[in-house]
XYZ file of C-alpha atoms in Angstrom:
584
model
C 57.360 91.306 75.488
C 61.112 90.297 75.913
C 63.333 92.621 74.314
C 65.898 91.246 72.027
C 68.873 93.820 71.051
C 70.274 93.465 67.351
C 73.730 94.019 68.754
C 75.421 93.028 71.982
C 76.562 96.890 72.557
C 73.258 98.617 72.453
C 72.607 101.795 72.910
C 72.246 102.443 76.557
C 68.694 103.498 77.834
C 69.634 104.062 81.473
C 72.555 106.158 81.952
C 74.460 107.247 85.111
C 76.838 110.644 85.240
C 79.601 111.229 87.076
C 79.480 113.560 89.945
C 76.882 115.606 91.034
C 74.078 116.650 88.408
C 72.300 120.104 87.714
C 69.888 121.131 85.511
C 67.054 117.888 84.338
C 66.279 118.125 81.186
C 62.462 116.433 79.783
C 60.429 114.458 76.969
C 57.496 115.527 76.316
C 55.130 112.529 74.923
C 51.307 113.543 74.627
C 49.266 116.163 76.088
C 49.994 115.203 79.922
C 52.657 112.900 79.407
C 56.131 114.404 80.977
C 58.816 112.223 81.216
C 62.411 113.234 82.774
C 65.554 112.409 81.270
C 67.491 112.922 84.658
C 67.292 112.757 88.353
C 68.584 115.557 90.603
C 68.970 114.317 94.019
C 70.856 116.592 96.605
C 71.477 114.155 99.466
C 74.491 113.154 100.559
C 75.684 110.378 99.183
C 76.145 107.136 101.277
C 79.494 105.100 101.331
C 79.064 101.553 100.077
C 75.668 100.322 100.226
C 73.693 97.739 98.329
C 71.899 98.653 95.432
C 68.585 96.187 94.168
C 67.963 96.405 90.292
C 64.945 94.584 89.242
C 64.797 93.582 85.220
C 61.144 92.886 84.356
C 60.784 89.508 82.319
C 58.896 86.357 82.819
C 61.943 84.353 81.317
C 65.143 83.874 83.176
C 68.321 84.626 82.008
C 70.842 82.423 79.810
C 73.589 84.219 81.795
C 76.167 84.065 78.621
C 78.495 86.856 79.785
C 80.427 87.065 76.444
C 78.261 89.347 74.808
C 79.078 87.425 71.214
C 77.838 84.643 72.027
C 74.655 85.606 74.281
C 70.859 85.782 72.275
C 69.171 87.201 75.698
C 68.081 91.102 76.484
C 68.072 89.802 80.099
C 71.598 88.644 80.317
C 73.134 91.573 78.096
C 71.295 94.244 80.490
C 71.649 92.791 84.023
C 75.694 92.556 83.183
C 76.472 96.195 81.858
C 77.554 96.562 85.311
C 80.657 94.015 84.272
C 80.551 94.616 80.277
C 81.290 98.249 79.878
C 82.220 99.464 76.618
C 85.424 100.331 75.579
C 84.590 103.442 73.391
C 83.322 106.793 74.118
C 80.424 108.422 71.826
C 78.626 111.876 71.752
C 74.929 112.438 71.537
C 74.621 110.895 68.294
C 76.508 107.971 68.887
C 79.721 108.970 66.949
C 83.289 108.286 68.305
C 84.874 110.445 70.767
C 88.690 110.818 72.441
C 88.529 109.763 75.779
C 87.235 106.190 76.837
C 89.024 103.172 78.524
C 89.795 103.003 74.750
C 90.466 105.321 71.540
C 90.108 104.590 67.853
C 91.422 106.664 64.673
C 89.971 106.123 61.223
C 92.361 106.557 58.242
C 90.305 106.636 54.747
C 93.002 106.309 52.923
C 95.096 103.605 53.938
C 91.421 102.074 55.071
C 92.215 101.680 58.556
C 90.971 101.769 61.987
C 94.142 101.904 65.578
C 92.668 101.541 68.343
C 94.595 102.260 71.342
C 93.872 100.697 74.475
C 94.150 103.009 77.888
C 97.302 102.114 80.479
C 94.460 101.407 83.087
C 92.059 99.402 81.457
C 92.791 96.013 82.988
C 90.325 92.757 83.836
C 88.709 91.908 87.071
C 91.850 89.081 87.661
C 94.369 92.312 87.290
C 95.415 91.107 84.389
C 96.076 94.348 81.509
C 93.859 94.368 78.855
C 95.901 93.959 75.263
C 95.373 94.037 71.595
C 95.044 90.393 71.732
C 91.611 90.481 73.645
C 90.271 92.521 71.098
C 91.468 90.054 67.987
C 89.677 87.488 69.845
C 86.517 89.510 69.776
C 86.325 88.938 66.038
C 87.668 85.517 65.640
C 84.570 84.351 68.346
C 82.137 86.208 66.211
C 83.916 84.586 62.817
C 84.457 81.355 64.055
C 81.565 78.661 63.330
C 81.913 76.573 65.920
C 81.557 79.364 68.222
C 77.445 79.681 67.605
C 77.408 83.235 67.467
C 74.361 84.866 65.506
C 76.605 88.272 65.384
C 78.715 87.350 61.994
C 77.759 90.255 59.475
C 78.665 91.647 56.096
C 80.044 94.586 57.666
C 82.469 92.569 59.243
C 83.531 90.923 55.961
C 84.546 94.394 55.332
C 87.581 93.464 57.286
C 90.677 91.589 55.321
C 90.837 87.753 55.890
C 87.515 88.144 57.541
C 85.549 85.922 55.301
C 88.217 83.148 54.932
C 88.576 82.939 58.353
C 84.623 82.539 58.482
C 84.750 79.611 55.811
C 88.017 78.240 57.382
C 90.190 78.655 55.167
C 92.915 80.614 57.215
C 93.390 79.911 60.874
C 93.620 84.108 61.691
C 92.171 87.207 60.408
C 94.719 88.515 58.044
C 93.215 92.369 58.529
C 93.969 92.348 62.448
C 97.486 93.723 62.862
C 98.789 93.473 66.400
C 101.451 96.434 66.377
C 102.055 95.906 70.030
C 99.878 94.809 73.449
C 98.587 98.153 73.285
C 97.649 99.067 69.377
C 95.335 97.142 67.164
C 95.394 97.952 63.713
C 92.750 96.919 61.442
C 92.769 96.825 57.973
C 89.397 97.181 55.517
C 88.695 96.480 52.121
C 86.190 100.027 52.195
C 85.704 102.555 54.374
C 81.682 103.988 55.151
C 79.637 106.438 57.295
C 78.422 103.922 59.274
C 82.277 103.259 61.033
C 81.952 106.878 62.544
C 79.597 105.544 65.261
C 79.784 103.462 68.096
C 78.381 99.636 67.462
C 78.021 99.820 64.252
C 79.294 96.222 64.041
C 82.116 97.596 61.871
C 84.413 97.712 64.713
C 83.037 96.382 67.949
C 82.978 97.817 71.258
C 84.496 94.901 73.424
C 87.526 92.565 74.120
C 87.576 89.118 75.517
C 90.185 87.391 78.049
C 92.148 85.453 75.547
C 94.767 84.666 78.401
C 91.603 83.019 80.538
C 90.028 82.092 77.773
C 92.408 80.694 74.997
C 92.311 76.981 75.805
C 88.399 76.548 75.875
C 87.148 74.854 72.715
C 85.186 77.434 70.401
C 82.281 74.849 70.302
C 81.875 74.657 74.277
C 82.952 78.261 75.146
C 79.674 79.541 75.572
C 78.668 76.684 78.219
C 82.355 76.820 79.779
C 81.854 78.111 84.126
C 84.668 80.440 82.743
C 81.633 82.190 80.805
C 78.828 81.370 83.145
C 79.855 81.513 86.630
C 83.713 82.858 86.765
C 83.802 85.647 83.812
C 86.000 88.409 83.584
C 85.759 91.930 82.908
C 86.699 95.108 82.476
C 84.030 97.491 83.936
C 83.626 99.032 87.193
C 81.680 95.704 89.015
C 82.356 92.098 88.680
C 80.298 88.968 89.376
C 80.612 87.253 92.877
C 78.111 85.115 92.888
C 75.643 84.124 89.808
C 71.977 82.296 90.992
C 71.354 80.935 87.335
C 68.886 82.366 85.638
C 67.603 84.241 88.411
C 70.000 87.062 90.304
C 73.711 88.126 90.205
C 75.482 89.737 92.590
C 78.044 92.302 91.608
C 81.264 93.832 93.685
C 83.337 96.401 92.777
C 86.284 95.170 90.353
C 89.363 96.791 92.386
C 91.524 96.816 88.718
C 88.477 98.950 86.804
C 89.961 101.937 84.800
C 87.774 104.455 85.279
C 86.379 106.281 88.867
C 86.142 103.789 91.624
C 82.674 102.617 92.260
C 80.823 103.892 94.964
C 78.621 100.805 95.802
C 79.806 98.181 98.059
C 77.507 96.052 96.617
C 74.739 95.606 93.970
C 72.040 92.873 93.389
C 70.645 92.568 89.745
C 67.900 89.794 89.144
C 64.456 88.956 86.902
C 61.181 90.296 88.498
C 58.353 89.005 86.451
C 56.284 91.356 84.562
C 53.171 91.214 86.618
C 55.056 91.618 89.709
C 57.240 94.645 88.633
C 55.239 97.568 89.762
C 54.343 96.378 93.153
C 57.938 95.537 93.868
C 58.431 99.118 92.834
C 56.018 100.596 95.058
C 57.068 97.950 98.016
C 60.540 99.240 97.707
C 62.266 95.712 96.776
C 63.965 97.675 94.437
C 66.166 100.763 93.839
C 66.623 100.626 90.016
C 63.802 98.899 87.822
C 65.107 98.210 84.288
C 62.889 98.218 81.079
C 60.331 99.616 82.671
C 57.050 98.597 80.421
C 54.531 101.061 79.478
C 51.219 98.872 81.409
C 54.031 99.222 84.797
C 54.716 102.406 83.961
C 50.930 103.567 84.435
C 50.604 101.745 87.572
C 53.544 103.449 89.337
C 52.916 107.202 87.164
C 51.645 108.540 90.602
C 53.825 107.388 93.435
C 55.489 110.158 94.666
C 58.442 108.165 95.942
C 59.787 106.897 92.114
C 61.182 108.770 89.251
C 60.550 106.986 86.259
C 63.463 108.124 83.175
C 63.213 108.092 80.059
C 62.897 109.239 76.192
C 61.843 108.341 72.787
C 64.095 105.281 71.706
C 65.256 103.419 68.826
C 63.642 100.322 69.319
C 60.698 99.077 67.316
C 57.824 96.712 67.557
C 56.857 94.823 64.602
C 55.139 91.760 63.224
C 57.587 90.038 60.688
C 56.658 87.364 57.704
C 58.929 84.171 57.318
C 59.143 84.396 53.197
C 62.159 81.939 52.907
C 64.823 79.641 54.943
C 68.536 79.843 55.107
C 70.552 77.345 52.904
C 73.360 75.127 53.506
C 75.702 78.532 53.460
C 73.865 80.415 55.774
C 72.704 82.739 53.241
C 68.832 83.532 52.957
C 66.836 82.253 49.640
C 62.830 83.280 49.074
C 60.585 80.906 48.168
C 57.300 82.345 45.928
C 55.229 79.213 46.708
C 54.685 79.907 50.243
C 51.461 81.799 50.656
C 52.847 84.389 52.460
C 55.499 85.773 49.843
C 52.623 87.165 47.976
C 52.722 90.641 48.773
C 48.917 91.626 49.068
C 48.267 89.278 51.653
C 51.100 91.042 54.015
C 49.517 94.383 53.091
C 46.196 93.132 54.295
C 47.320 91.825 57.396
C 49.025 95.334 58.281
C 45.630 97.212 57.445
C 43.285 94.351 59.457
C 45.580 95.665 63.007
C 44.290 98.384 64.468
C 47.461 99.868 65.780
C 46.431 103.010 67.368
C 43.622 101.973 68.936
C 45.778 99.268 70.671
C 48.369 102.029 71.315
C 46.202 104.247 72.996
C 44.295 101.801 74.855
C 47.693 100.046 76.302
C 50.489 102.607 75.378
C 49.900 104.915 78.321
C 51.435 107.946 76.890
C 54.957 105.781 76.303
C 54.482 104.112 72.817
C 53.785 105.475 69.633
C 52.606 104.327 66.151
C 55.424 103.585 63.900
C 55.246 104.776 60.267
C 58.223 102.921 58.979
C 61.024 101.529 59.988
C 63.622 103.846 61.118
C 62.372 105.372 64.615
C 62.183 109.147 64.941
C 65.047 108.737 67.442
C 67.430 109.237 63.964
C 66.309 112.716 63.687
C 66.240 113.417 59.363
C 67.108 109.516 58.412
C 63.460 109.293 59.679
C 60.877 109.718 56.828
C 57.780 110.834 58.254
C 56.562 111.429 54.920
C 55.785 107.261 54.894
C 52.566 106.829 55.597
C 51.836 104.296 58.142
C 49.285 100.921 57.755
C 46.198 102.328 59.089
C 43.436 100.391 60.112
C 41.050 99.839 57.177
C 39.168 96.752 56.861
C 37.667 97.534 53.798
C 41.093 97.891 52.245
C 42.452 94.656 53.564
C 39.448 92.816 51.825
C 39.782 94.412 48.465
C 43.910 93.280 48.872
C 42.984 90.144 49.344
C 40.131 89.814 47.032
C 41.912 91.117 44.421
C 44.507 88.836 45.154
C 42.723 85.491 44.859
C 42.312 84.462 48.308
C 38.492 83.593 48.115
C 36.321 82.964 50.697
C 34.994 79.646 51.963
C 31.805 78.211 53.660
C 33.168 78.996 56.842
C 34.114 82.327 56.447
C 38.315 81.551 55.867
C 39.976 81.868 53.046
C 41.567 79.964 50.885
C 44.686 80.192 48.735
C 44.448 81.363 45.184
C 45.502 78.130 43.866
C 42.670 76.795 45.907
C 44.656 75.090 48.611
C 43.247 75.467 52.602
C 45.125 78.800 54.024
C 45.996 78.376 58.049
C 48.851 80.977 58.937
C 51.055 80.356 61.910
C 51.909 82.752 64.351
C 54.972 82.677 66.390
C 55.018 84.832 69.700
C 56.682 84.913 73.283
C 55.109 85.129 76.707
C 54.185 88.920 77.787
C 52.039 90.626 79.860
C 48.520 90.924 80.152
C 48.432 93.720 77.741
C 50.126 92.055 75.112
C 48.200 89.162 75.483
C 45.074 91.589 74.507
C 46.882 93.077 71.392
C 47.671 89.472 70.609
C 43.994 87.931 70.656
C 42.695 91.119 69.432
C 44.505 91.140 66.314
C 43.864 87.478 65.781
C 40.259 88.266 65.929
C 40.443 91.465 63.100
C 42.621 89.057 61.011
C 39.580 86.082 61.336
C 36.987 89.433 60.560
C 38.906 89.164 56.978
C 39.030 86.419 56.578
C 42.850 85.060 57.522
C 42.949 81.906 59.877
C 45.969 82.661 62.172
C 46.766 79.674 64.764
C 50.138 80.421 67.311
C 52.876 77.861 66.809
C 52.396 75.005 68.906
C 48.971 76.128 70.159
C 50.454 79.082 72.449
C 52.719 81.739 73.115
C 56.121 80.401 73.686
C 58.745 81.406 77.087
C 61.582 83.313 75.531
C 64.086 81.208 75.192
C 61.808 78.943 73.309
C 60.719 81.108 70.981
C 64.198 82.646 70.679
C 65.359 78.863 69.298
C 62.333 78.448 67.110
C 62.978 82.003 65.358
C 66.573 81.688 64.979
C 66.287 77.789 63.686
C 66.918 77.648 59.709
C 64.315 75.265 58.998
C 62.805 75.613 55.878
C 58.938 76.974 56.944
C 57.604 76.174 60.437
C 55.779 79.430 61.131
C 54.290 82.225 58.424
C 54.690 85.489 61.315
C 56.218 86.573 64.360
C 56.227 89.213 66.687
C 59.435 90.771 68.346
C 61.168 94.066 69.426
C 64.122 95.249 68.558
C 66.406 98.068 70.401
C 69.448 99.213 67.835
C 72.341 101.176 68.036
C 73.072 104.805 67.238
C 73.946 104.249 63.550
C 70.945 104.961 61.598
C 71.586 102.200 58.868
C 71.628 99.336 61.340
C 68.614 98.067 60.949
C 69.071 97.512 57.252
C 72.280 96.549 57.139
C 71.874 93.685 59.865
C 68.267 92.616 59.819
C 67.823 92.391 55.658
C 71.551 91.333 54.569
C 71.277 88.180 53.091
C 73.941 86.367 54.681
C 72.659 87.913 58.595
C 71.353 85.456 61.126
C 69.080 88.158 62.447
C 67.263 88.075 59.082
C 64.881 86.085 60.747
C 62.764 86.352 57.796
C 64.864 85.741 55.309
C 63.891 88.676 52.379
C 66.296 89.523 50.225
C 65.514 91.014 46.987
C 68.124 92.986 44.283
C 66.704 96.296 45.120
C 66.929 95.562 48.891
C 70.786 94.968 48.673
C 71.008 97.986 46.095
C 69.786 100.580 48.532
C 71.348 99.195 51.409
C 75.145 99.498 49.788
C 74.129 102.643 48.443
C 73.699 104.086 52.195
C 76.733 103.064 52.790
C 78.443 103.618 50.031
C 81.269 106.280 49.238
C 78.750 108.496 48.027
C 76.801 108.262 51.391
C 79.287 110.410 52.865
C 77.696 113.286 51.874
C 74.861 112.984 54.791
C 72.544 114.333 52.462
C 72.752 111.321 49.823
C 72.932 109.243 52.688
C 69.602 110.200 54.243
C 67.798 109.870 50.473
C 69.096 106.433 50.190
C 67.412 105.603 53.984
C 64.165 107.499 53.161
C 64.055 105.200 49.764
C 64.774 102.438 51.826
C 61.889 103.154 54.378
C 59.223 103.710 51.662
C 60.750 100.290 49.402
C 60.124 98.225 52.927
C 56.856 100.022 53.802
C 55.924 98.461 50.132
C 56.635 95.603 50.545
C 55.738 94.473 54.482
C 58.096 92.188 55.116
C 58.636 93.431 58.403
C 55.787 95.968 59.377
C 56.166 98.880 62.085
C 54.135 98.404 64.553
C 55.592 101.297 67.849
C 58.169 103.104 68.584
C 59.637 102.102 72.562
C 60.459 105.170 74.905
C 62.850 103.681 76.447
C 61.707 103.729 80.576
C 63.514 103.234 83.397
C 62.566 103.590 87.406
C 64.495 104.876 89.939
C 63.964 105.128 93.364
C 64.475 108.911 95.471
C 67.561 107.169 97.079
C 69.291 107.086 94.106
C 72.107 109.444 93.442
C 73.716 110.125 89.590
C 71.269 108.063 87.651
C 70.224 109.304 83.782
C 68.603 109.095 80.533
C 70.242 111.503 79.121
C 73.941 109.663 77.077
C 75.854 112.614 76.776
C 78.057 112.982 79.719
C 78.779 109.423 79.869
C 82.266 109.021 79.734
C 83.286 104.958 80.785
C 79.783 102.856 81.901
C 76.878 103.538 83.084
C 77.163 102.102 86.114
C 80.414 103.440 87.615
C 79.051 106.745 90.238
C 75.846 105.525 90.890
C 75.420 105.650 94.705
C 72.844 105.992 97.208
C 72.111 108.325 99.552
C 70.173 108.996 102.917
C-alpha cells in the first residue's frame, strides 16, 4: 500500500550521519529476524558522484513541493533532499539547541521564539526570515489554500481561528520581532509542544519573497511550486519529470555541511519491480522498502537493508458520519455501520496474524491498539488485540439484529438489504491476498463487502474519494499511517472533530474528553499523561472506529557503495540527506 503521513514533517525512517560512523547498532524482530539500524562502510569516499534512490509505489507523484499543501507520501519523501527541517530533536523527538533553527518555550507568558540561524538561506541565496515562517501558518489557515493540515492545535495560536474563518487578514499571535525572531503567542501551553511536529509549531518556512504574489487558490498548481521551488536544505531541484523522477544538485546557499554528491536521481519504481531493480543495481538507496521486497532481497549479499520498529500503523477505518458545511465532523446513527457490534465483528472475522505471518516476513507485527510500541510506556500492551474468532463475530452480530437471509447475507436489523462498501488503493500482490482474503471471512459471516467502484482505486484516486466530504459513499477503508514523535498525535489529529484527516468522521464527548485531558495542564506530569493515552487506547479499542491492524518497521535498502547512511535519528543534526556519499 501507499503510505500516507499524518503530517508533512514526519518522522524520518532513513537517516544519514555526518562523518564517518562506528559502532551499528540492531533490531531484533522474531526468532531469525536481525535487522541493522546502521551501515558501517570503510571505503573511501568518492567526490561527487550520482546517487539513484528508488521510492517503491505504483502511483506517481503529485510533485507539490510545499509540504502544506501536498496529500502524497511519494512527493513528501522523494523531496527531503530539498525540504529539510528546520529544528533539531533527540531520540524521542523533543527539541534540541542546535539546528538551521532554535525555538524557546516560555509557559508563562505562553510563548514560543524561534530564532532562525545566520546561514540558513534558500536555494535563490536569498536569507531565510521570520516572514517565511508566518507564511507557513497563514497557507495552512487560509481556505483557499486547500490544505488538509488546519488543526485544533493550531487554533491554540492567537488570531489563528479568525484568520481561518476570515475574519482578520493576519494571525494576530505571530509577532515578527525582527527578520530573524518569530515570536508566537498561545492561548495554552501542553506536553505535546516539547516535540518536534507536533503541529503546534511546525517545522518549515516558505519563500514569501518568491511566493507572495501567487493567489492562495492556485499556489499549489503555480511552476513556482511544481517545477521551480525553493528551499532550504542541502539539494535543490534541477529538473522535475512529473510524476515520475527528480533530479537534485547541491544548493550552493545550504546552511549546514556542504553536500558531498554531485548529483542525485530520486524517482517511483513500481512495487513489483522494486526488488529486482535492487538486485540489478539500478539503484543505490531504495526507500520504503515493503516487507514482500524485503524477503526477496533478505539474502543478497551486496544490500543492507535498515531499519526498526516504527510508528506507523495499518488499519481498516469505518466512515460513521460526513463533514458539514463548517468543516466540522457530525455522526449519523442511521447508517448501518455506526452500530458498534457490527465493527466489532468485522475486526474478529480478519484473521490478522495469520495474514501477518504468512506476508509479514519477520517486518510487521499485529497491532493491539492504536499507539505503536515505538512510544515506549504511552503504549498499552495491556489492550488486548481483535483476534480472529468467528464464532464471536456471529454471536456480535446475531445479537445485534443483523439476521441472516436465503442467500447466506445479512440483513439490517430494521430489515433493510446490508451491502458494505469498501474503499482501498492499488498494492502489491500481497495486499491484494489480505484484501480478497478478508472479503471472503467477512462473506463466511455473513457481511456482503463490495470495493467502491468495483476495484481497488490508484492512489491519487482513492486519496480524493477519502478526503471528499460527501455525506456516505463508502462504509470502510484501508490506509497506513506514519506519525510523528509526539505520542498524542494520532488522537489529537485523526479524531478532532474539526481535522480533515478524520477521514471517518467519529467524534463522541468522551473522545474529545480524553484527548484534552492528554494534553492538558495536568498531562505534564508524564505519568497522568500516559493514563489518559492508555484510557484512550482501550476507549478506541471499544469502540472500532478505526481498528489496528500492524505495526510498520520502517525498511530501507542501501546499497555497499553507500557511505553515512542510518536508521538510527539520533546524531542527526540538519537533514538526512546532507553527508551521504559514495564510495569505491
Amino acid at each position: 500500500m501507499g503510505r500516507r503521513h499524518l503530517f508533512t514533517q514526519t518522522v524520518a525512517l532513513l537517516i544519514v550521519l555526518a562523518g564517518t560512523l562506528a559502532v551499528s547498532t540492531s533490531t531484533v524482530l522474531a526468532k531469525d529476524v536481525t535487522l541493522k539500524q546502521t551501515y558501517v562502510n570503510h571505503k573511501k569516499e568518492l567526490k561527487g558522484g550520482t546517487l539513484k534512490v528508488g521510492y517503491p509505489s505504483n502511483t506517481n507523484f503529485k510533485g507539490i513541493f510545499i509540504q502544506e499543501l501536498g496529500t502524497d507520501s511519494e512527493t513528501n519523501r522523494l523531496a527531503e533532499l530539498g525540504q529539510s527541517g528546520l529544528f533539531r530533536k533527540d531520540k524521542n523527538g523533543k527539541y534540541v539547541k542546535g539546528g538551521l533553527a532554535d525555538v524557546s518555550f516560555d509557559r508563562g507568558s505562553k510563548t514560543a521564539l524561534i530564532t532562525i540561524g545566520p546561514k540558513t538561506r534558500w536555494s535563490d541565496g536569498k536569507p531565510v526570515t521570520a516572514r517565511d515562517m508566518a507564511f507557513v501558518y497563514e497557507i495552512i489557515a487560509n481556505k483557499d489554500s486547500t490544505s488538509e493540515y488546519y488543526s485544533d492545535a493550531l487554533e491554540t495560536i492567537m488570531g489563528m481561528k479568525e484568520y481561518h474563518e476570515g475574519k482578520a487578514d493576519k494571525i494576530s499571535g505571530l509577532q515578527i520581532k525582527d527578520s530573524k525572531h518569530l515570536l508566537i503567542h498561545y492561548k495554552k501551553m501542553t506536553p505535546a509542544m516539547e516535540y518536534v511536529d507536533s503541529g503546534y509549531l511546525y517545522n518549515d518556512a516558505q519563500p514569501y519573497h518568491y511566493l507572495k504574489d501567487v493567489p492562495m487558490s492556485k499556489m499549489a498548481q503555480s511552476d513556482k511550486v511544481r517545477k521551480h521551488p525553493l528551499f532550504f536544505g542541502p539539494y535543490t531541484i534541477k529538473k522535475v519529470v512529473q510524476g515520475e523522477a527528480i533530479e537534485w544538485v547541491p544548493n550552493k546557499y545550504y546552511g549546514g555541511p556542504k553536500p558531498k554528491l554531485a548529483k542525485i536521481i530520486t524517482e517511483i519504481v513500481p512495487l513489483s519491480q522494486a526488488a529486482t531493480a535492487m538486485k540489478s543495481e539500478k539503484y543505490d538507496v531504495l526507500l520504503n522498502t515493503s516487507s514482500t521486497t524485503y524477503n526477496k532481497i533478505k539474502d543478497d549479499k551486496k544490500l543492507v537493508t535498515l531499519g526498526s520498529l516504527g510508528t506507523g500503523i495499518t488499519y481498516p477505518g469505518f466512515k460513521v458520519g460526513h463533514a458539514d458545511k463548517d468543516g466540522k465532523s457530525v455522526m449519523d446513527k442511521s447508517l448501518p455501520i455506526s452500530n458498534r457490534a457490527l465493527r466489532q465483528a468485522m475486526a474478529y472475522a480478519m484473521n490478522v496474524e495469520a495474514v501477518t505471518k504468512k506476508f509479514g516476513h519477520g517486518v510487521t507485527k499485529h497491532a493491539n491498539t492504536l499507539i505503536s510500541p515505538n512510544y515506549g510506556t504511552y503504549h498499552d500492551k495491556s489492550v488486548k488485540a481483535y483476534n480472529f474468532n468467528l464464532k464471536k463475530a456471529n454471536e456480535l452480530l446475531d445479537k445485534a439484529g443483523f439476521k441472516r437471509g436465503k442467500d447466506g447475507y445479512r440483513t439490517q436489523p430494521n430489515g433493510k438489504k446490508l451491502v458494505l462498501t469498501m474503499l482501498d488503493q492499488k498494492g502489491s500482490e500481497s495486499n491484494v491476498a489480505a484484501r480478497a482474503n478478508y472479503i471472503q471471512l467477512w462473506k463466511k459471516v455473513g457481511l456482503n463487502v463490495k470495493l467502491y467502484s468495483g476495484k481497488a482505486l490508484e492512489y491519487n484516486n482513492y486519496l480524493d474519494v477519502l478526503s471528499s466530504n460527501k455525506k456516505h459513499n463508502f462504509d470502510l477503508w484501508t490506509g497506513v499511517w506514519s506519525l510523528p514523535p509526539e505520542p498524542t498525535s494520532y488522537p489529537s489529529y485523526i479524531s478532532a472533530p474539526t481535522s480533515e484527516l478524520n477521514y471517518g468522521h467519529f467524534t463522541s464527548k468522551e473522545n474529545d474528553k480524553l484527548v484534552a485531558q492528554m494534553n492538558s495542564q495536568k498531562a505534564f506530569n508524564t505519568k497522568y499523561r500516559i493514563q489518559q493515552m492508555h484510557k484512550w487506547q482501550q476507549y478506541m479499542q471499544k469502540e472500532a472506529y478505526v481498528v489496528p491492524l500492524y505495526y510498520q518497521y520502517d525498511l530501507e535498502t542501501v546499497g555497499k557503495n553507500v557511505k553515512n547512511i542510518s536508521a538510527d535519528a539520533t546524531d542527526v543534526k540538519y537533514n538526512l540527506w546532507d553527508q551521504v556519499a559514495l564510495t569505491k
